[in-house]
């Protein structure tokens, strides 16, 4: 038996082989440390671009390129609202009143009096797009904005392609966001803006607070509210509130963030306040038990009527309200790299250790009827949340970001060989495979097999404005407060920057 030796190859071929092997090794090493040299940084940038395209293609696939039934489940209500906005744009009217109440929870005809309605600049695209394609473009647009936030996290914490990929996949394609969009909760697309909230919270924990921080946090939550993502708006306020109460050092800046976020969003708060007593705010439920919460993180439930819609005698929620699927690998990633360091009081956590209190409180509130106490006490804003299992998704997102940060710290410290690194890459691949199976199962084309189509005539949903002094007054006062707050924050931020420039 003869052995092929490099020396037996032509010199040019042997040299090419060695150069290719060296390049392959450098590319492989760059997957774990994208800050090593210029080539590694370019590889990291290129891979981030690939992931962005994966996200766009993924959501295009999930929403079937914008071609899907809009007369099923909550898509029925969303499509009525979109048709109404489209008519307002085409006829040059303000979107104030809908014809009847069927598109607004059967409670009111005042469009702005429902907190989860979309009233953001991108609605202008409805002039040119049908409802399905607008829904797709809206999701892709907000995903793209959120991806910018993830890129800032990547740069701030020098995340390598491996760490960034794990964070990207778990945040972008987990069960919570996929299920809600699948059943027609289009206002949930504001979820993709959470990376910016995380960045601002990290700034606060690092004492980088001031009027500029308050301005940015207030603007972020205002933009989230404009998407109709009212639930995330409330949860961000609550998260800051718990963090402020548990950390006296942050009490003043976080209290300022909460106060001015509310004032800046007054244009969206006052109109719903007119009809607040008409809304059904009776508490429903959360996770039945801790076991059900853990199951919702790892159990791939194939959508079917009995599995998804059937109301149990103990928990009345549809499964889309419980599902936070990460997969076994994804959950292990979060527990080992975000939860375990807390339990061990790992010094690498630094000031981020303060997050364990709001993360724990939110997780506990999501279970059973713990949150019902808030409803009994009728706490303003907080008592508007009827489904407490939703409280898990914000701390879960924060844990995903922290896990990615700690993974990168581990990757920089490790002195492992190629085989160990290959195993780490394989684990990320297995996690991606799990998420893909869930993503594919909950694709919107499968929802029509679960929810029966309902009669729908979108031509009926046109602008039906009429005299309504209380509503118009609430809008005018809300707008005045919003503009005054924005002007005040700009002045205070400008004065602050001048003082800092003078001090330096």
Tab-separated table of C-alpha atoms in Angstrom:
chain	number	residue	atom	x	y	z
A	1	UNK	CA	0.000	0.000	0.000
A	2	UNK	CA	1.441	3.348	-0.999
A	3	UNK	CA	0.891	6.594	0.867
A	4	UNK	CA	0.349	9.870	-0.940
A	5	UNK	CA	2.916	12.347	0.319
A	6	UNK	CA	2.867	16.097	-0.062
A	7	UNK	CA	6.409	15.898	-1.419
A	8	UNK	CA	5.155	13.743	-4.291
A	9	UNK	CA	2.826	16.540	-5.415
A	10	UNK	CA	3.901	19.291	-7.780
A	11	UNK	CA	5.312	22.225	-5.764
A	12	UNK	CA	2.621	24.633	-6.942
A	13	UNK	CA	-0.168	22.212	-5.920
A	14	UNK	CA	1.389	21.538	-2.521
A	15	UNK	CA	1.773	25.277	-1.927
A	16	UNK	CA	-1.860	25.909	-2.943
A	17	UNK	CA	-3.026	23.150	-0.626
A	18	UNK	CA	-1.111	24.581	2.327
A	19	UNK	CA	-2.461	28.090	1.604
A	20	UNK	CA	-6.027	26.774	1.360
A	21	UNK	CA	-5.650	24.858	4.623
A	22	UNK	CA	-4.225	27.941	6.334
A	23	UNK	CA	-7.092	30.117	5.051
A	24	UNK	CA	-9.673	27.540	6.121
A	25	UNK	CA	-8.160	27.472	9.611
A	26	UNK	CA	-8.231	31.260	9.833
A	27	UNK	CA	-11.891	31.327	8.743
A	28	UNK	CA	-12.703	28.621	11.297
A	29	UNK	CA	-10.873	30.514	14.054
A	30	UNK	CA	-12.699	33.730	13.082
A	31	UNK	CA	-15.986	31.990	13.871
A	32	UNK	CA	-14.941	32.090	17.537
A	33	UNK	CA	-13.126	35.429	17.658
A	34	UNK	CA	-14.011	37.987	14.999
A	35	UNK	CA	-11.784	40.676	16.571
A	36	UNK	CA	-8.479	38.870	16.097
A	37	UNK	CA	-7.420	40.654	12.911
A	38	UNK	CA	-8.763	42.484	9.880
A	39	UNK	CA	-9.688	39.302	8.004
A	40	UNK	CA	-11.580	38.000	11.030
A	41	UNK	CA	-13.534	41.235	11.279
A	42	UNK	CA	-14.497	41.059	7.608
A	43	UNK	CA	-15.590	37.456	8.044
A	44	UNK	CA	-17.721	38.508	11.015
A	45	UNK	CA	-19.331	41.314	8.992
A	46	UNK	CA	-19.995	39.006	6.061
A	47	UNK	CA	-21.573	36.383	8.302
A	48	UNK	CA	-23.805	39.019	9.921
A	49	UNK	CA	-24.971	39.942	6.412
A	50	UNK	CA	-25.769	36.290	5.711
A	51	UNK	CA	-27.819	36.066	8.911
A	52	UNK	CA	-29.780	39.177	7.953
A	53	UNK	CA	-30.689	37.576	4.627
A	54	UNK	CA	-31.642	34.390	6.488
A	55	UNK	CA	-34.000	36.449	8.643
A	56	UNK	CA	-35.629	38.184	5.679
A	57	UNK	CA	-35.981	34.921	3.760
A	58	UNK	CA	-37.238	33.150	6.864
A	59	UNK	CA	-40.053	35.574	7.538
A	60	UNK	CA	-40.930	35.693	3.851
A	61	UNK	CA	-41.265	31.912	3.938
A	62	UNK	CA	-43.220	31.996	7.211
A	63	UNK	CA	-45.750	34.493	5.811
A	64	UNK	CA	-45.783	32.737	2.423
A	65	UNK	CA	-44.535	35.774	0.548
A	66	UNK	CA	-47.626	37.743	1.632
A	67	UNK	CA	-50.093	35.283	0.067
A	68	UNK	CA	-52.256	33.830	2.827
A	69	UNK	CA	-55.775	33.791	4.220
A	70	UNK	CA	-56.676	36.948	6.133
A	71	UNK	CA	-60.111	35.694	7.183
A	72	UNK	CA	-58.937	33.356	9.938
A	73	UNK	CA	-58.684	33.867	13.694
A	74	UNK	CA	-57.170	37.265	14.652
A	75	UNK	CA	-56.060	37.983	11.094
A	76	UNK	CA	-59.743	38.750	10.585
A	77	UNK	CA	-59.573	41.750	12.927
A	78	UNK	CA	-56.137	42.835	11.724
A	79	UNK	CA	-57.226	42.837	8.074
A	80	UNK	CA	-60.220	45.046	8.880
A	81	UNK	CA	-57.914	47.579	10.500
A	82	UNK	CA	-55.493	47.503	7.575
A	83	UNK	CA	-58.352	47.948	5.082
A	84	UNK	CA	-59.555	50.947	7.103
A	85	UNK	CA	-56.089	52.523	7.143
A	86	UNK	CA	-55.720	51.914	3.425
A	87	UNK	CA	-58.993	53.703	2.729
A	88	UNK	CA	-57.898	56.646	4.904
A	89	UNK	CA	-54.692	56.962	2.882
A	90	UNK	CA	-56.407	56.676	-0.479
A	91	UNK	CA	-59.143	59.170	0.407
A	92	UNK	CA	-56.933	61.616	2.302
A	93	UNK	CA	-58.845	61.380	5.586
A	94	UNK	CA	-57.692	61.025	9.162
A	95	UNK	CA	-58.178	57.449	10.473
A	96	UNK	CA	-60.414	58.385	13.369
A	97	UNK	CA	-63.577	56.264	13.218
A	98	UNK	CA	-64.207	52.823	11.747
A	99	UNK	CA	-67.632	51.777	10.432
A	100	UNK	CA	-68.935	49.847	13.409
A	101	UNK	CA	-66.979	48.082	16.118
A	102	UNK	CA	-66.136	44.664	14.640
A	103	UNK	CA	-62.538	45.658	13.908
A	104	UNK	CA	-62.005	47.127	17.369
A	105	UNK	CA	-62.903	44.351	19.794
A	106	UNK	CA	-66.635	45.093	19.292
A	107	UNK	CA	-66.209	47.877	21.849
A	108	UNK	CA	-65.816	51.173	20.017
A	109	UNK	CA	-65.575	52.706	16.570
A	110	UNK	CA	-62.737	55.016	17.675
A	111	UNK	CA	-59.624	53.643	16.005
A	112	UNK	CA	-57.161	55.367	18.350
A	113	UNK	CA	-59.109	54.262	21.407
A	114	UNK	CA	-57.787	50.712	21.070
A	115	UNK	CA	-54.220	50.549	22.364
A	116	UNK	CA	-52.968	47.815	20.034
A	117	UNK	CA	-53.838	49.535	16.754
A	118	UNK	CA	-51.039	50.372	14.324
A	119	UNK	CA	-50.490	54.076	13.728
A	120	UNK	CA	-46.867	54.258	12.601
A	121	UNK	CA	-45.331	55.937	9.503
A	122	UNK	CA	-44.969	52.662	7.580
A	123	UNK	CA	-48.770	52.457	7.188
A	124	UNK	CA	-48.177	54.753	4.196
A	125	UNK	CA	-47.168	51.579	2.315
A	126	UNK	CA	-50.799	50.455	2.412
A	127	UNK	CA	-51.395	52.842	-0.492
A	128	UNK	CA	-49.429	50.440	-2.680
A	129	UNK	CA	-49.675	47.017	-1.042
A	130	UNK	CA	-52.508	44.632	-0.339
A	131	UNK	CA	-53.031	43.464	3.221
A	132	UNK	CA	-51.019	40.254	3.070
A	133	UNK	CA	-47.996	41.875	1.463
A	134	UNK	CA	-48.152	44.844	3.813
A	135	UNK	CA	-48.156	42.462	6.782
A	136	UNK	CA	-45.042	40.794	5.372
A	137	UNK	CA	-43.260	44.090	4.661
A	138	UNK	CA	-44.138	45.378	8.121
A	139	UNK	CA	-42.660	42.304	9.819
A	140	UNK	CA	-39.524	42.424	7.662
A	141	UNK	CA	-39.137	46.164	8.311
A	142	UNK	CA	-39.350	45.767	12.094
A	143	UNK	CA	-37.121	42.695	11.985
A	144	UNK	CA	-34.575	44.792	10.054
A	145	UNK	CA	-34.688	47.555	12.658
A	146	UNK	CA	-34.289	44.984	15.414
A	147	UNK	CA	-31.365	43.445	13.553
A	148	UNK	CA	-29.620	46.817	13.714
A	149	UNK	CA	-30.043	46.609	17.491
A	150	UNK	CA	-28.529	43.127	17.469
A	151	UNK	CA	-25.616	44.425	15.398
A	152	UNK	CA	-24.999	47.109	18.032
A	153	UNK	CA	-25.014	44.386	20.702
A	154	UNK	CA	-22.596	42.400	18.538
A	155	UNK	CA	-20.186	45.316	18.261
A	156	UNK	CA	-20.509	46.377	21.887
A	157	UNK	CA	-19.696	42.922	23.258
A	158	UNK	CA	-17.403	41.801	20.400
A	159	UNK	CA	-19.606	38.804	19.641
A	160	UNK	CA	-18.079	36.252	17.301
A	161	UNK	CA	-20.123	34.602	14.528
A	162	UNK	CA	-20.828	31.586	16.758
A	163	UNK	CA	-22.124	33.666	19.692
A	164	UNK	CA	-24.001	36.087	17.433
A	165	UNK	CA	-25.625	33.247	15.492
A	166	UNK	CA	-26.907	31.608	18.671
A	167	UNK	CA	-28.357	34.918	19.879
A	168	UNK	CA	-29.853	35.757	16.487
A	169	UNK	CA	-31.584	32.405	16.029
A	170	UNK	CA	-33.074	32.182	19.515
A	171	UNK	CA	-34.308	35.767	19.548
A	172	UNK	CA	-35.607	35.898	15.965
A	173	UNK	CA	-37.266	32.504	15.576
A	174	UNK	CA	-38.439	31.421	19.034
A	175	UNK	CA	-41.926	30.066	19.610
A	176	UNK	CA	-43.323	33.203	21.216
A	177	UNK	CA	-42.950	35.546	18.264
A	178	UNK	CA	-43.658	32.940	15.585
A	179	UNK	CA	-46.897	31.740	17.200
A	180	UNK	CA	-48.288	35.218	17.805
A	181	UNK	CA	-47.648	36.331	14.241
A	182	UNK	CA	-49.050	33.049	12.916
A	183	UNK	CA	-52.441	33.553	14.576
A	184	UNK	CA	-52.743	37.182	13.487
A	185	UNK	CA	-51.294	39.186	16.368
A	186	UNK	CA	-49.692	41.564	13.888
A	187	UNK	CA	-49.176	44.216	16.560
A	188	UNK	CA	-46.647	41.832	18.142
A	189	UNK	CA	-44.086	42.762	15.469
A	190	UNK	CA	-42.807	45.487	17.800
A	191	UNK	CA	-41.169	42.573	19.640
A	192	UNK	CA	-38.209	42.890	17.268
A	193	UNK	CA	-37.263	46.235	18.873
A	194	UNK	CA	-36.358	44.588	22.206
A	195	UNK	CA	-32.569	44.672	21.460
A	196	UNK	CA	-32.670	48.474	21.750
A	197	UNK	CA	-34.403	48.182	25.127
A	198	UNK	CA	-31.698	45.751	26.262
A	199	UNK	CA	-28.969	48.155	25.127
A	200	UNK	CA	-30.496	50.998	27.124
A	201	UNK	CA	-30.892	48.790	30.199
A	202	UNK	CA	-27.225	47.787	29.885
A	203	UNK	CA	-26.359	51.497	29.657
A	204	UNK	CA	-28.276	52.149	32.876
A	205	UNK	CA	-26.511	49.295	34.673
A	206	UNK	CA	-23.188	50.810	33.584
A	207	UNK	CA	-24.235	54.241	34.942
A	208	UNK	CA	-24.462	55.769	31.469
A	209	UNK	CA	-27.681	57.587	32.275
A	210	UNK	CA	-28.904	61.122	32.036
A	211	UNK	CA	-31.350	63.169	30.016
A	212	UNK	CA	-30.076	61.669	26.768
A	213	UNK	CA	-30.796	58.190	28.140
A	214	UNK	CA	-34.303	59.235	29.215
A	215	UNK	CA	-34.930	60.750	25.763
A	216	UNK	CA	-33.812	57.588	23.968
A	217	UNK	CA	-35.795	55.265	26.241
A	218	UNK	CA	-38.921	57.422	25.920
A	219	UNK	CA	-38.607	57.551	22.127
A	220	UNK	CA	-38.071	53.792	21.929
A	221	UNK	CA	-41.160	52.979	23.976
A	222	UNK	CA	-43.156	55.555	22.021
A	223	UNK	CA	-42.146	53.871	18.754
A	224	UNK	CA	-43.068	50.479	20.233
A	225	UNK	CA	-46.479	51.867	21.211
A	226	UNK	CA	-46.999	53.250	17.693
A	227	UNK	CA	-46.640	49.692	16.354
A	228	UNK	CA	-49.583	48.708	18.514
A	229	UNK	CA	-47.296	46.600	20.714
A	230	UNK	CA	-49.012	47.921	23.801
A	231	UNK	CA	-48.226	44.812	25.847
A	232	UNK	CA	-44.472	45.224	25.321
A	233	UNK	CA	-44.766	48.917	26.216
A	234	UNK	CA	-46.328	47.985	29.567
A	235	UNK	CA	-43.842	45.199	30.222
A	236	UNK	CA	-40.861	47.458	29.546
A	237	UNK	CA	-42.254	49.981	32.027
A	238	UNK	CA	-42.814	47.214	34.577
A	239	UNK	CA	-39.327	45.790	34.003
A	240	UNK	CA	-37.788	49.205	34.661
A	241	UNK	CA	-40.014	49.631	37.699
A	242	UNK	CA	-38.912	46.358	39.297
A	243	UNK	CA	-35.269	47.098	38.472
A	244	UNK	CA	-35.569	50.580	40.006
A	245	UNK	CA	-37.175	49.290	43.210
A	246	UNK	CA	-34.484	46.650	43.597
A	247	UNK	CA	-31.576	48.996	42.924
A	248	UNK	CA	-31.591	52.373	44.650
A	249	UNK	CA	-28.677	53.550	42.520
A	250	UNK	CA	-30.940	53.393	39.449
A	251	UNK	CA	-34.138	54.626	41.096
A	252	UNK	CA	-34.019	58.211	39.810
A	253	UNK	CA	-32.996	57.597	36.163
A	254	UNK	CA	-35.359	54.645	35.743
A	255	UNK	CA	-38.208	56.558	37.365
A	256	UNK	CA	-37.471	59.343	34.889
A	257	UNK	CA	-37.526	56.852	32.023
A	258	UNK	CA	-40.901	55.515	33.137
A	259	UNK	CA	-42.439	58.946	33.705
A	260	UNK	CA	-41.330	60.520	30.442
A	261	UNK	CA	-42.117	57.389	28.424
A	262	UNK	CA	-45.700	57.713	29.629
A	263	UNK	CA	-45.832	61.459	28.964
A	264	UNK	CA	-44.319	61.131	25.487
A	265	UNK	CA	-46.851	58.411	24.636
A	266	UNK	CA	-49.835	60.406	25.871
A	267	UNK	CA	-51.210	60.737	22.331
A	268	UNK	CA	-51.672	56.948	22.441
A	269	UNK	CA	-52.763	56.755	26.086
A	270	UNK	CA	-55.526	59.346	26.450
A	271	UNK	CA	-57.864	58.107	23.670
A	272	UNK	CA	-58.013	54.517	25.054
A	273	UNK	CA	-58.621	55.980	28.519
A	274	UNK	CA	-62.012	57.245	27.278
A	275	UNK	CA	-63.247	53.697	26.730
A	276	UNK	CA	-61.169	51.923	29.358
A	277	UNK	CA	-64.211	50.813	31.357
A	278	UNK	CA	-65.674	49.032	28.311
A	279	UNK	CA	-62.725	46.695	27.766
A	280	UNK	CA	-62.759	43.210	29.210
A	281	UNK	CA	-59.801	43.216	31.603
A	282	UNK	CA	-60.741	40.090	33.520
A	283	UNK	CA	-57.612	38.083	34.267
A	284	UNK	CA	-57.361	34.868	32.249
A	285	UNK	CA	-54.336	32.785	33.214
A	286	UNK	CA	-50.633	32.112	32.764
A	287	UNK	CA	-48.658	28.892	32.755
A	288	UNK	CA	-50.530	26.288	34.771
A	289	UNK	CA	-47.324	25.250	36.541
A	290	UNK	CA	-43.546	25.561	36.437
A	291	UNK	CA	-43.538	22.263	34.583
A	292	UNK	CA	-45.818	23.646	31.886
A	293	UNK	CA	-43.524	26.660	31.506
A	294	UNK	CA	-40.505	24.401	31.001
A	295	UNK	CA	-42.484	22.242	28.581
A	296	UNK	CA	-43.448	25.326	26.572
A	297	UNK	CA	-39.739	26.037	26.109
A	298	UNK	CA	-38.795	22.619	24.733
A	299	UNK	CA	-41.957	20.900	23.506
A	300	UNK	CA	-42.526	21.046	19.746
A	301	UNK	CA	-46.298	20.945	19.487
A	302	UNK	CA	-47.501	20.409	15.929
A	303	UNK	CA	-50.428	22.790	15.382
A	304	UNK	CA	-53.814	21.113	15.248
A	305	UNK	CA	-57.196	22.200	16.567
A	306	UNK	CA	-57.238	19.881	19.578
A	307	UNK	CA	-53.593	20.631	20.411
A	308	UNK	CA	-53.682	24.396	19.930
A	309	UNK	CA	-57.207	25.743	20.275
A	310	UNK	CA	-58.942	23.314	22.577
A	311	UNK	CA	-59.736	25.057	25.853
A	312	UNK	CA	-58.818	22.985	28.892
A	313	UNK	CA	-60.857	23.023	32.078
A	314	UNK	CA	-57.849	24.287	34.051
A	315	UNK	CA	-56.172	26.684	31.598
A	316	UNK	CA	-58.338	28.486	29.018
A	317	UNK	CA	-55.442	29.805	26.920
A	318	UNK	CA	-54.719	28.799	23.346
A	319	UNK	CA	-51.265	27.261	23.023
A	320	UNK	CA	-49.905	30.288	21.161
A	321	UNK	CA	-50.147	32.144	24.482
A	322	UNK	CA	-47.954	29.537	26.184
A	323	UNK	CA	-45.454	28.531	23.530
A	324	UNK	CA	-41.948	29.998	23.983
A	325	UNK	CA	-40.136	27.241	22.120
A	326	UNK	CA	-36.330	27.361	22.215
A	327	UNK	CA	-35.635	23.646	21.969
A	328	UNK	CA	-33.518	21.567	24.339
A	329	UNK	CA	-30.259	22.982	22.983
A	330	UNK	CA	-31.581	26.551	23.145
A	331	UNK	CA	-32.830	26.159	26.709
A	332	UNK	CA	-29.520	24.593	27.749
A	333	UNK	CA	-27.744	27.570	26.162
A	334	UNK	CA	-29.809	30.013	28.244
A	335	UNK	CA	-29.569	28.065	31.504
A	336	UNK	CA	-25.859	27.222	31.322
A	337	UNK	CA	-24.670	30.617	30.128
A	338	UNK	CA	-27.149	33.048	31.717
A	339	UNK	CA	-28.819	31.391	34.731
A	340	UNK	CA	-25.992	29.242	36.157
A	341	UNK	CA	-23.528	32.183	36.366
A	342	UNK	CA	-26.082	33.974	38.559
A	343	UNK	CA	-26.429	30.968	40.838
A	344	UNK	CA	-22.640	30.784	41.155
A	345	UNK	CA	-22.322	34.567	41.671
A	346	UNK	CA	-19.939	34.660	38.712
A	347	UNK	CA	-17.784	37.785	38.804
A	348	UNK	CA	-18.079	38.092	35.011
A	349	UNK	CA	-21.676	39.260	35.464
A	350	UNK	CA	-20.504	42.539	36.929
A	351	UNK	CA	-23.313	45.048	37.265
A	352	UNK	CA	-25.561	42.906	35.079
A	353	UNK	CA	-26.170	40.777	38.165
A	354	UNK	CA	-28.871	43.325	39.095
A	355	UNK	CA	-31.053	41.907	36.298
A	356	UNK	CA	-31.743	38.712	38.234
A	357	UNK	CA	-34.482	40.403	40.287
A	358	UNK	CA	-36.718	41.656	37.401
A	359	UNK	CA	-36.039	38.441	35.453
A	360	UNK	CA	-37.095	36.325	38.433
A	361	UNK	CA	-40.117	38.490	39.270
A	362	UNK	CA	-41.391	38.393	35.687
A	363	UNK	CA	-40.898	34.633	35.488
A	364	UNK	CA	-42.840	34.093	38.704
A	365	UNK	CA	-45.636	36.426	37.560
A	366	UNK	CA	-46.086	34.323	34.423
A	367	UNK	CA	-47.116	31.223	36.388
A	368	UNK	CA	-50.667	30.326	37.408
A	369	UNK	CA	-52.741	33.067	38.985
A	370	UNK	CA	-49.904	34.904	40.717
A	371	UNK	CA	-50.543	37.956	38.547
A	372	UNK	CA	-54.209	38.022	39.519
A	373	UNK	CA	-53.221	40.047	42.588
A	374	UNK	CA	-52.367	42.958	40.263
A	375	UNK	CA	-55.910	42.801	38.888
A	376	UNK	CA	-57.424	42.657	42.354
A	377	UNK	CA	-55.439	45.757	43.328
A	378	UNK	CA	-56.337	47.423	39.986
A	379	UNK	CA	-52.835	48.756	39.439
A	380	UNK	CA	-52.961	51.290	36.555
A	381	UNK	CA	-51.533	50.033	33.246
A	382	UNK	CA	-50.478	46.698	34.765
A	383	UNK	CA	-54.059	45.506	35.263
A	384	UNK	CA	-54.552	45.752	31.484
A	385	UNK	CA	-52.540	42.533	31.048
A	386	UNK	CA	-54.893	39.556	31.071
A	387	UNK	CA	-52.500	36.778	30.030
A	388	UNK	CA	-49.593	36.521	32.432
A	389	UNK	CA	-47.669	33.878	30.450
A	390	UNK	CA	-46.677	36.760	28.164
A	391	UNK	CA	-44.513	38.120	30.956
A	392	UNK	CA	-41.905	35.480	30.171
A	393	UNK	CA	-40.843	36.715	26.750
A	394	UNK	CA	-39.081	39.926	27.858
A	395	UNK	CA	-36.870	38.334	30.550
A	396	UNK	CA	-36.269	35.417	28.178
A	397	UNK	CA	-34.965	37.830	25.548
A	398	UNK	CA	-32.701	39.469	28.130
A	399	UNK	CA	-31.373	36.034	29.124
A	400	UNK	CA	-30.675	35.181	25.471
A	401	UNK	CA	-28.589	38.351	25.114
A	402	UNK	CA	-26.725	37.679	28.373
A	403	UNK	CA	-26.079	34.061	27.363
A	404	UNK	CA	-24.516	35.226	24.088
A	405	UNK	CA	-22.289	37.686	25.975
A	406	UNK	CA	-21.122	34.983	28.391
A	407	UNK	CA	-20.621	32.508	25.555
A	408	UNK	CA	-18.246	34.961	23.905
A	409	UNK	CA	-16.332	35.370	27.155
A	410	UNK	CA	-16.037	31.582	27.345
A	411	UNK	CA	-14.890	31.307	23.718
A	412	UNK	CA	-12.130	33.859	24.304
A	413	UNK	CA	-10.885	32.024	27.391
A	414	UNK	CA	-11.009	28.501	25.985
A	415	UNK	CA	-7.890	26.813	24.638
A	416	UNK	CA	-9.770	24.017	22.906
A	417	UNK	CA	-8.701	22.268	19.743
A	418	UNK	CA	-10.554	22.128	16.452
A	419	UNK	CA	-12.619	19.099	17.435
A	420	UNK	CA	-14.093	20.806	20.488
A	421	UNK	CA	-14.799	23.922	18.436
A	422	UNK	CA	-16.448	21.802	15.758
A	423	UNK	CA	-18.681	20.286	18.453
A	424	UNK	CA	-19.684	23.789	19.574
A	425	UNK	CA	-20.589	24.716	16.010
A	426	UNK	CA	-22.551	21.473	15.700
A	427	UNK	CA	-24.554	22.338	18.835
A	428	UNK	CA	-25.514	25.687	17.313
A	429	UNK	CA	-26.544	23.789	14.180
A	430	UNK	CA	-28.681	21.361	16.204
A	431	UNK	CA	-30.372	24.284	17.946
A	432	UNK	CA	-31.063	25.858	14.549
A	433	UNK	CA	-32.565	22.578	13.336
A	434	UNK	CA	-34.961	22.466	16.299
A	435	UNK	CA	-36.066	26.055	15.700
A	436	UNK	CA	-36.554	25.337	12.006
A	437	UNK	CA	-38.886	22.412	12.730
A	438	UNK	CA	-41.014	24.614	14.985
A	439	UNK	CA	-40.903	27.518	12.528
A	440	UNK	CA	-42.027	25.265	9.685
A	441	UNK	CA	-44.824	23.695	11.735
A	442	UNK	CA	-46.313	27.072	12.678
A	443	UNK	CA	-46.035	28.562	9.204
A	444	UNK	CA	-49.055	30.703	8.375
A	445	UNK	CA	-50.244	28.380	5.594
A	446	UNK	CA	-50.881	25.761	8.278
A	447	UNK	CA	-53.165	28.053	10.263
A	448	UNK	CA	-55.970	27.741	7.725
A	449	UNK	CA	-56.122	24.032	8.556
A	450	UNK	CA	-56.793	24.877	12.207
A	451	UNK	CA	-59.021	27.946	12.134
A	452	UNK	CA	-62.059	27.933	9.923
A	453	UNK	CA	-62.455	30.863	7.481
A	454	UNK	CA	-64.932	33.570	8.432
A	455	UNK	CA	-67.038	35.805	6.158
A	456	UNK	CA	-65.097	38.956	5.311
A	457	UNK	CA	-65.799	41.857	2.979
A	458	UNK	CA	-62.953	44.342	3.266
A	459	UNK	CA	-64.726	46.900	1.061
A	460	UNK	CA	-66.970	47.657	4.036
A	461	UNK	CA	-64.115	48.964	6.178
A	462	UNK	CA	-63.823	52.562	5.103
A	463	UNK	CA	-63.362	55.772	7.059
A	464	UNK	CA	-66.567	56.721	8.881
A	465	UNK	CA	-65.542	59.842	10.783
A	466	UNK	CA	-68.243	61.731	12.659
A	467	UNK	CA	-68.458	64.480	15.316
A	468	UNK	CA	-67.027	63.138	18.582
A	469	UNK	CA	-65.902	66.001	20.869
A	470	UNK	CA	-64.547	63.867	23.777
A	471	UNK	CA	-62.445	61.758	21.407
A	472	UNK	CA	-61.107	64.739	19.459
A	473	UNK	CA	-60.306	66.531	22.730
A	474	UNK	CA	-58.416	63.508	24.047
A	475	UNK	CA	-56.407	63.341	20.812
A	476	UNK	CA	-55.637	67.076	20.889
A	477	UNK	CA	-54.599	67.091	24.553
A	478	UNK	CA	-52.573	63.905	24.086
A	479	UNK	CA	-50.775	65.362	21.078
A	480	UNK	CA	-50.026	68.584	22.974
A	481	UNK	CA	-48.540	66.659	25.911
A	482	UNK	CA	-46.517	64.457	23.562
A	483	UNK	CA	-45.054	67.419	21.683
A	484	UNK	CA	-44.373	69.400	24.868
A	485	UNK	CA	-42.638	66.399	26.430
A	486	UNK	CA	-40.509	65.829	23.344
A	487	UNK	CA	-39.481	69.509	23.260
A	488	UNK	CA	-38.651	69.453	26.975
A	489	UNK	CA	-36.498	66.320	26.601
A	490	UNK	CA	-34.660	67.832	23.635
A	491	UNK	CA	-33.868	70.987	25.633
A	492	UNK	CA	-32.697	69.044	28.684
A	493	UNK	CA	-30.563	66.729	26.536
A	494	UNK	CA	-29.001	69.692	24.728
A	495	UNK	CA	-28.216	71.446	28.027
A	496	UNK	CA	-26.722	68.234	29.388
A	497	UNK	CA	-24.465	67.807	26.349
A	498	UNK	CA	-23.323	71.436	26.679
A	499	UNK	CA	-22.419	70.936	30.352
A	500	UNK	CA	-20.459	67.779	29.566
A	501	UNK	CA	-18.665	69.475	26.690
A	502	UNK	CA	-17.744	72.378	28.978
A	503	UNK	CA	-16.536	70.038	31.703
A	504	UNK	CA	-14.248	68.227	29.294
